mmCIF file of C-alpha atoms in Angstrom:
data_model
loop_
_atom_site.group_PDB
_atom_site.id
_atom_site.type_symbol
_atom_site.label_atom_id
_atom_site.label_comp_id
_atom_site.label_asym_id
_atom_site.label_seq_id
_atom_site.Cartn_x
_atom_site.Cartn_y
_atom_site.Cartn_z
ATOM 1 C CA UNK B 11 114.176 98.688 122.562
ATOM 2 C CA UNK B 12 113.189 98.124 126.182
ATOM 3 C CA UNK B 13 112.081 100.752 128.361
ATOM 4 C CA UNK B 14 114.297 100.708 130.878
ATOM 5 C CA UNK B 15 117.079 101.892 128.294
ATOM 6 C CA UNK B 16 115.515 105.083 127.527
ATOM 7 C CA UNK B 17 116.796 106.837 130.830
ATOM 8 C CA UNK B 18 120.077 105.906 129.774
ATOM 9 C CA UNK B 19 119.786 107.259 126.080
ATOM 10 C CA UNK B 20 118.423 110.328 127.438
ATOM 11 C CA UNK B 21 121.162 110.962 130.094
ATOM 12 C CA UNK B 22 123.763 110.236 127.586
ATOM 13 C CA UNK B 23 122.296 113.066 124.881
ATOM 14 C CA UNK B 24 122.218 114.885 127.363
ATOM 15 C CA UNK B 25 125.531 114.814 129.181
ATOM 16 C CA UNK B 26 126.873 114.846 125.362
ATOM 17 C CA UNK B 27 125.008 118.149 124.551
ATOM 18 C CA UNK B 28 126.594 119.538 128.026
ATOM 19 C CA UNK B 29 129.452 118.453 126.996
ATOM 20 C CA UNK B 30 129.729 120.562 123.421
ATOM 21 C CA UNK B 31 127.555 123.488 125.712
ATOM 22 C CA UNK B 32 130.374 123.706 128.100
ATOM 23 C CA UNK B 33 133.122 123.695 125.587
ATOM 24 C CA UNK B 34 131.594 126.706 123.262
ATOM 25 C CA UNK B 35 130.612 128.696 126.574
ATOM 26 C CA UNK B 36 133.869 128.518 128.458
ATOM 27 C CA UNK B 37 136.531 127.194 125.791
ATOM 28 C CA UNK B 38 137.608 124.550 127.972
ATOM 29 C CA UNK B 39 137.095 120.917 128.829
ATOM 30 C CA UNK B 40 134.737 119.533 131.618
ATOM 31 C CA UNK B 41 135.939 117.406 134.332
ATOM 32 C CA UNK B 42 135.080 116.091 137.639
ATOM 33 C CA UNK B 43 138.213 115.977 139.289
ATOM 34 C CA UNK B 44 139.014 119.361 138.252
ATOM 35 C CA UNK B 45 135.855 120.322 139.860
ATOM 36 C CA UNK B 46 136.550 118.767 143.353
ATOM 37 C CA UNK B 47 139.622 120.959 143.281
ATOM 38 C CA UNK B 48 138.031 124.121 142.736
ATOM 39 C CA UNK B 49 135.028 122.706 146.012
ATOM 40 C CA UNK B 50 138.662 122.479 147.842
ATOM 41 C CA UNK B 51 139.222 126.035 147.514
ATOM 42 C CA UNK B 52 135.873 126.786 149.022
ATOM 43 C CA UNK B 53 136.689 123.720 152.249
ATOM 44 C CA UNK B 54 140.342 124.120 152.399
ATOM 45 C CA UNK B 55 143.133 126.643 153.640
ATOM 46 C CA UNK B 56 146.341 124.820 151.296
ATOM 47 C CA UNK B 57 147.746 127.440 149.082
ATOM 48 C CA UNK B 58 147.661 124.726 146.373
ATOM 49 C CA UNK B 59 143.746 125.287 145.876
ATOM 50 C CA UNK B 60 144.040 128.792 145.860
ATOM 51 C CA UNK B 61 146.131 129.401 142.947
ATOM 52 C CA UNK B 62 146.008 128.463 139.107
ATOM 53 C CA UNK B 63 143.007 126.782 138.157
ATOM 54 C CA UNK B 64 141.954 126.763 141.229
ATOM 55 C CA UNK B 65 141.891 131.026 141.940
ATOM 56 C CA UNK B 66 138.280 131.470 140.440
ATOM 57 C CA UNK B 67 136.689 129.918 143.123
ATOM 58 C CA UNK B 68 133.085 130.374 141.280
ATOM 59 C CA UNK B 69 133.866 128.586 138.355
ATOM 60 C CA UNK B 70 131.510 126.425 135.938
ATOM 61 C CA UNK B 71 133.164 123.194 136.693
ATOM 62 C CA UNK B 72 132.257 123.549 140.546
ATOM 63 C CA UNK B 73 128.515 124.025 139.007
ATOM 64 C CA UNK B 74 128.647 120.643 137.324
ATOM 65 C CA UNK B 75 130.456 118.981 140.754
ATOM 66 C CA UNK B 76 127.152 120.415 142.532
ATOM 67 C CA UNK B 77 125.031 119.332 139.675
ATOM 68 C CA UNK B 78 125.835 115.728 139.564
ATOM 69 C CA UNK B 79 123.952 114.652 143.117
ATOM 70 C CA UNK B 80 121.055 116.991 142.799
ATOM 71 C CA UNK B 81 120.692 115.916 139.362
ATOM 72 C CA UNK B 82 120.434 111.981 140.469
ATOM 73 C CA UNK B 83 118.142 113.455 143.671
ATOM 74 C CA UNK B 84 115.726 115.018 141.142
ATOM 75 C CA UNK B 85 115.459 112.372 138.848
ATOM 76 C CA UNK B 86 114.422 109.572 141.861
ATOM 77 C CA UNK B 87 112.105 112.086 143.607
ATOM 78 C CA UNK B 88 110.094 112.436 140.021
ATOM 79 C CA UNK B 89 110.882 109.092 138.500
ATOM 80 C CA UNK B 90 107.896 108.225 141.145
ATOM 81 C CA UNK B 91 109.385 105.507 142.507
ATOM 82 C CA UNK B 92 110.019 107.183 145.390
ATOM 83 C CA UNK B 93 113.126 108.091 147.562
ATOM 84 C CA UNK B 94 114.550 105.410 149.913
ATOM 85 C CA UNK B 95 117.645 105.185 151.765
ATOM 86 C CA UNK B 96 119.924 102.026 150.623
ATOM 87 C CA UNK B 97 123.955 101.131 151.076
ATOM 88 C CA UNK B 98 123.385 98.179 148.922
ATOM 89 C CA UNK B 99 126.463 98.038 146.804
ATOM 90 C CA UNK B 100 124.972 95.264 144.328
ATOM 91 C CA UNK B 101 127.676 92.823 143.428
ATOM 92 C CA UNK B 102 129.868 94.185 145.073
ATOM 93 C CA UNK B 103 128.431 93.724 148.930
ATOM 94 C CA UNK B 104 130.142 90.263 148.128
ATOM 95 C CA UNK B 105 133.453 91.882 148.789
ATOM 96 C CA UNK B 106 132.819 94.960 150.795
ATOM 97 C CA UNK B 107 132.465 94.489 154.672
ATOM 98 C CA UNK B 108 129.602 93.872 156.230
ATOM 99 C CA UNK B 109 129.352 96.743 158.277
ATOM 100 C CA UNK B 110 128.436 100.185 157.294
ATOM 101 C CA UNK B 111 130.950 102.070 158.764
ATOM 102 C CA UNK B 112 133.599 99.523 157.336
ATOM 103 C CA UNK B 113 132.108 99.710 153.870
ATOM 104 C CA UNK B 114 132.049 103.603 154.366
ATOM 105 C CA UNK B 115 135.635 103.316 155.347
ATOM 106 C CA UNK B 116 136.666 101.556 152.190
ATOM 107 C CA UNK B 117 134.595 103.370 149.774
ATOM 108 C CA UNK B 118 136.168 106.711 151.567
ATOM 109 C CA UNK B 119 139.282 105.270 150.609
ATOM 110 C CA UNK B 120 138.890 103.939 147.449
ATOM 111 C CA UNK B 121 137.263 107.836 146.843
ATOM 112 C CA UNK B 122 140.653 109.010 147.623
ATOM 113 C CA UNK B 123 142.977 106.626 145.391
ATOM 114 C CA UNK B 124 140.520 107.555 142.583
ATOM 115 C CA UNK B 125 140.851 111.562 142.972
ATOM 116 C CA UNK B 126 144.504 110.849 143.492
ATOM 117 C CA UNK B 127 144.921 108.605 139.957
ATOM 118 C CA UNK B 128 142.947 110.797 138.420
ATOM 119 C CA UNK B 129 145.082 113.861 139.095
ATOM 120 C CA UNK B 130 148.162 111.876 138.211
ATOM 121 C CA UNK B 131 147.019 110.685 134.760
ATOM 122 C CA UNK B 132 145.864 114.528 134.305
ATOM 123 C CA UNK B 133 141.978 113.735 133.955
ATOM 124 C CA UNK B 134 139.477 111.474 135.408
ATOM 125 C CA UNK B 135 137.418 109.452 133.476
ATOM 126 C CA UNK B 136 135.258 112.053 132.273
ATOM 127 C CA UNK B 137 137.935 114.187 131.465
ATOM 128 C CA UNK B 138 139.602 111.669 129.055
ATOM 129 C CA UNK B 139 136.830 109.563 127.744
ATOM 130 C CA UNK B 140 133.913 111.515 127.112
ATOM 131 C CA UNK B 141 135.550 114.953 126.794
ATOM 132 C CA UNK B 142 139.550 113.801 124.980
ATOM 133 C CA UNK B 143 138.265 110.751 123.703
ATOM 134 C CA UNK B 144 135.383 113.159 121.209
ATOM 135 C CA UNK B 145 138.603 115.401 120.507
ATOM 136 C CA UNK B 146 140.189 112.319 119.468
ATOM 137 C CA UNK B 147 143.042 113.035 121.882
ATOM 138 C CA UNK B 148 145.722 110.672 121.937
ATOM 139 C CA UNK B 149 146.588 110.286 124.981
ATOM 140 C CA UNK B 150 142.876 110.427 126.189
ATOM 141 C CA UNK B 151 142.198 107.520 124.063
ATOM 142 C CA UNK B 152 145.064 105.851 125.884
ATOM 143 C CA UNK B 153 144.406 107.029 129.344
ATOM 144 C CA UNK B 154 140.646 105.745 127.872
ATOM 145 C CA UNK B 155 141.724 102.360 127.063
ATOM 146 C CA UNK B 156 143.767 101.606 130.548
ATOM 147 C CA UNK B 157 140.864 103.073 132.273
ATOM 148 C CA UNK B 158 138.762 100.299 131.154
ATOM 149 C CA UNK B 159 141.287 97.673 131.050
ATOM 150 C CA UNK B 160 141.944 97.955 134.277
ATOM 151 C CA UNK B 161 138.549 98.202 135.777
ATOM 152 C CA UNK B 162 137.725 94.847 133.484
ATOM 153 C CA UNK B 163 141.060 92.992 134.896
ATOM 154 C CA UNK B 164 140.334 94.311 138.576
ATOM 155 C CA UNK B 165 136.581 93.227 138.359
ATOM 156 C CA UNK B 166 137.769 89.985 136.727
ATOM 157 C CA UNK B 167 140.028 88.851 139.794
ATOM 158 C CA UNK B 168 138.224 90.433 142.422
ATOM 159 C CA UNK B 169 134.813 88.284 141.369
ATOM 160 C CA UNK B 170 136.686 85.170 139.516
ATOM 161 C CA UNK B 171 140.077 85.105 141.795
#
């Protein structure tokens, strides 16, 4: 096995073991989008944010929301290559606009019609695949499957079409 896939084994044992550690600590499942609700308490007046899941405005999932960027920060500033500033989008600079603020615009956007489709299927990603799909929930494993389908069907015409 090459090198280069060892970062990725290693982040996936490890978001796996945080996985199981977060369900024997609190009881509960991990998500991201549930997390971005309970930074919206802390950033936002709406009652909606301020009740149910949302009330415990200190809760563990808001820890893993802040954990996410400073854990990719700390692994480029001791990975020793360096930190360096880049909007590069890869493959997909083919499609976005040119501009920065344009392809800050549509990212912005396309951050809101995720957090939105994620609320209405009950889950994002995480939520369903990693954390339903290793319950062997049902409808995770479905929410799983159009997840990807989509994404393969979207890349597919966007790149091909």
């Amino acid at each position: 096995m090459n090198a280069p896939y060892y970062d990725a084994i290693i982040a996936g044992i490890l978001i796996g073991g945080f996985i199981i550690l977060h369900f024997w600590i609190t009881g509960r499942a991990v998500g991201c989008s549930s997390a971005y609700g309970n930074f919206c308490s802390y950033s936002c007046n709406l009652p909606f944010f301020h009740k149910g899941e949302y009330a415990t405005r200190n809760h563990p999932r808001l820890w893993l929301l802040i954990g996410l960027p400073v854990g990719g920060l700390l692994h480029t500033l001791l990975s020793g290559n360096g930190f360096h500033w880049s909007f590069s989008m890869g493959v997909y600079d083919a499609i976005l606009p040119a501009t920065i603020p344009a392809k800050a615009l549509w990212l912005i956007l396309a951050g809101f019609m995720l957090g939105f489709g994620a609320r209405l299927a009950g889950a994002c990603t995480t939520g369903h695949v990693l954390v339903g799909g290793s319950l062997l929930n049902p409808v995770s494993l479905l929410a799983g499957a159009v997840f990807f389908l989509s994404a393969l069907v979207t890349t597919r015409l966007l790149f091909l079409g």
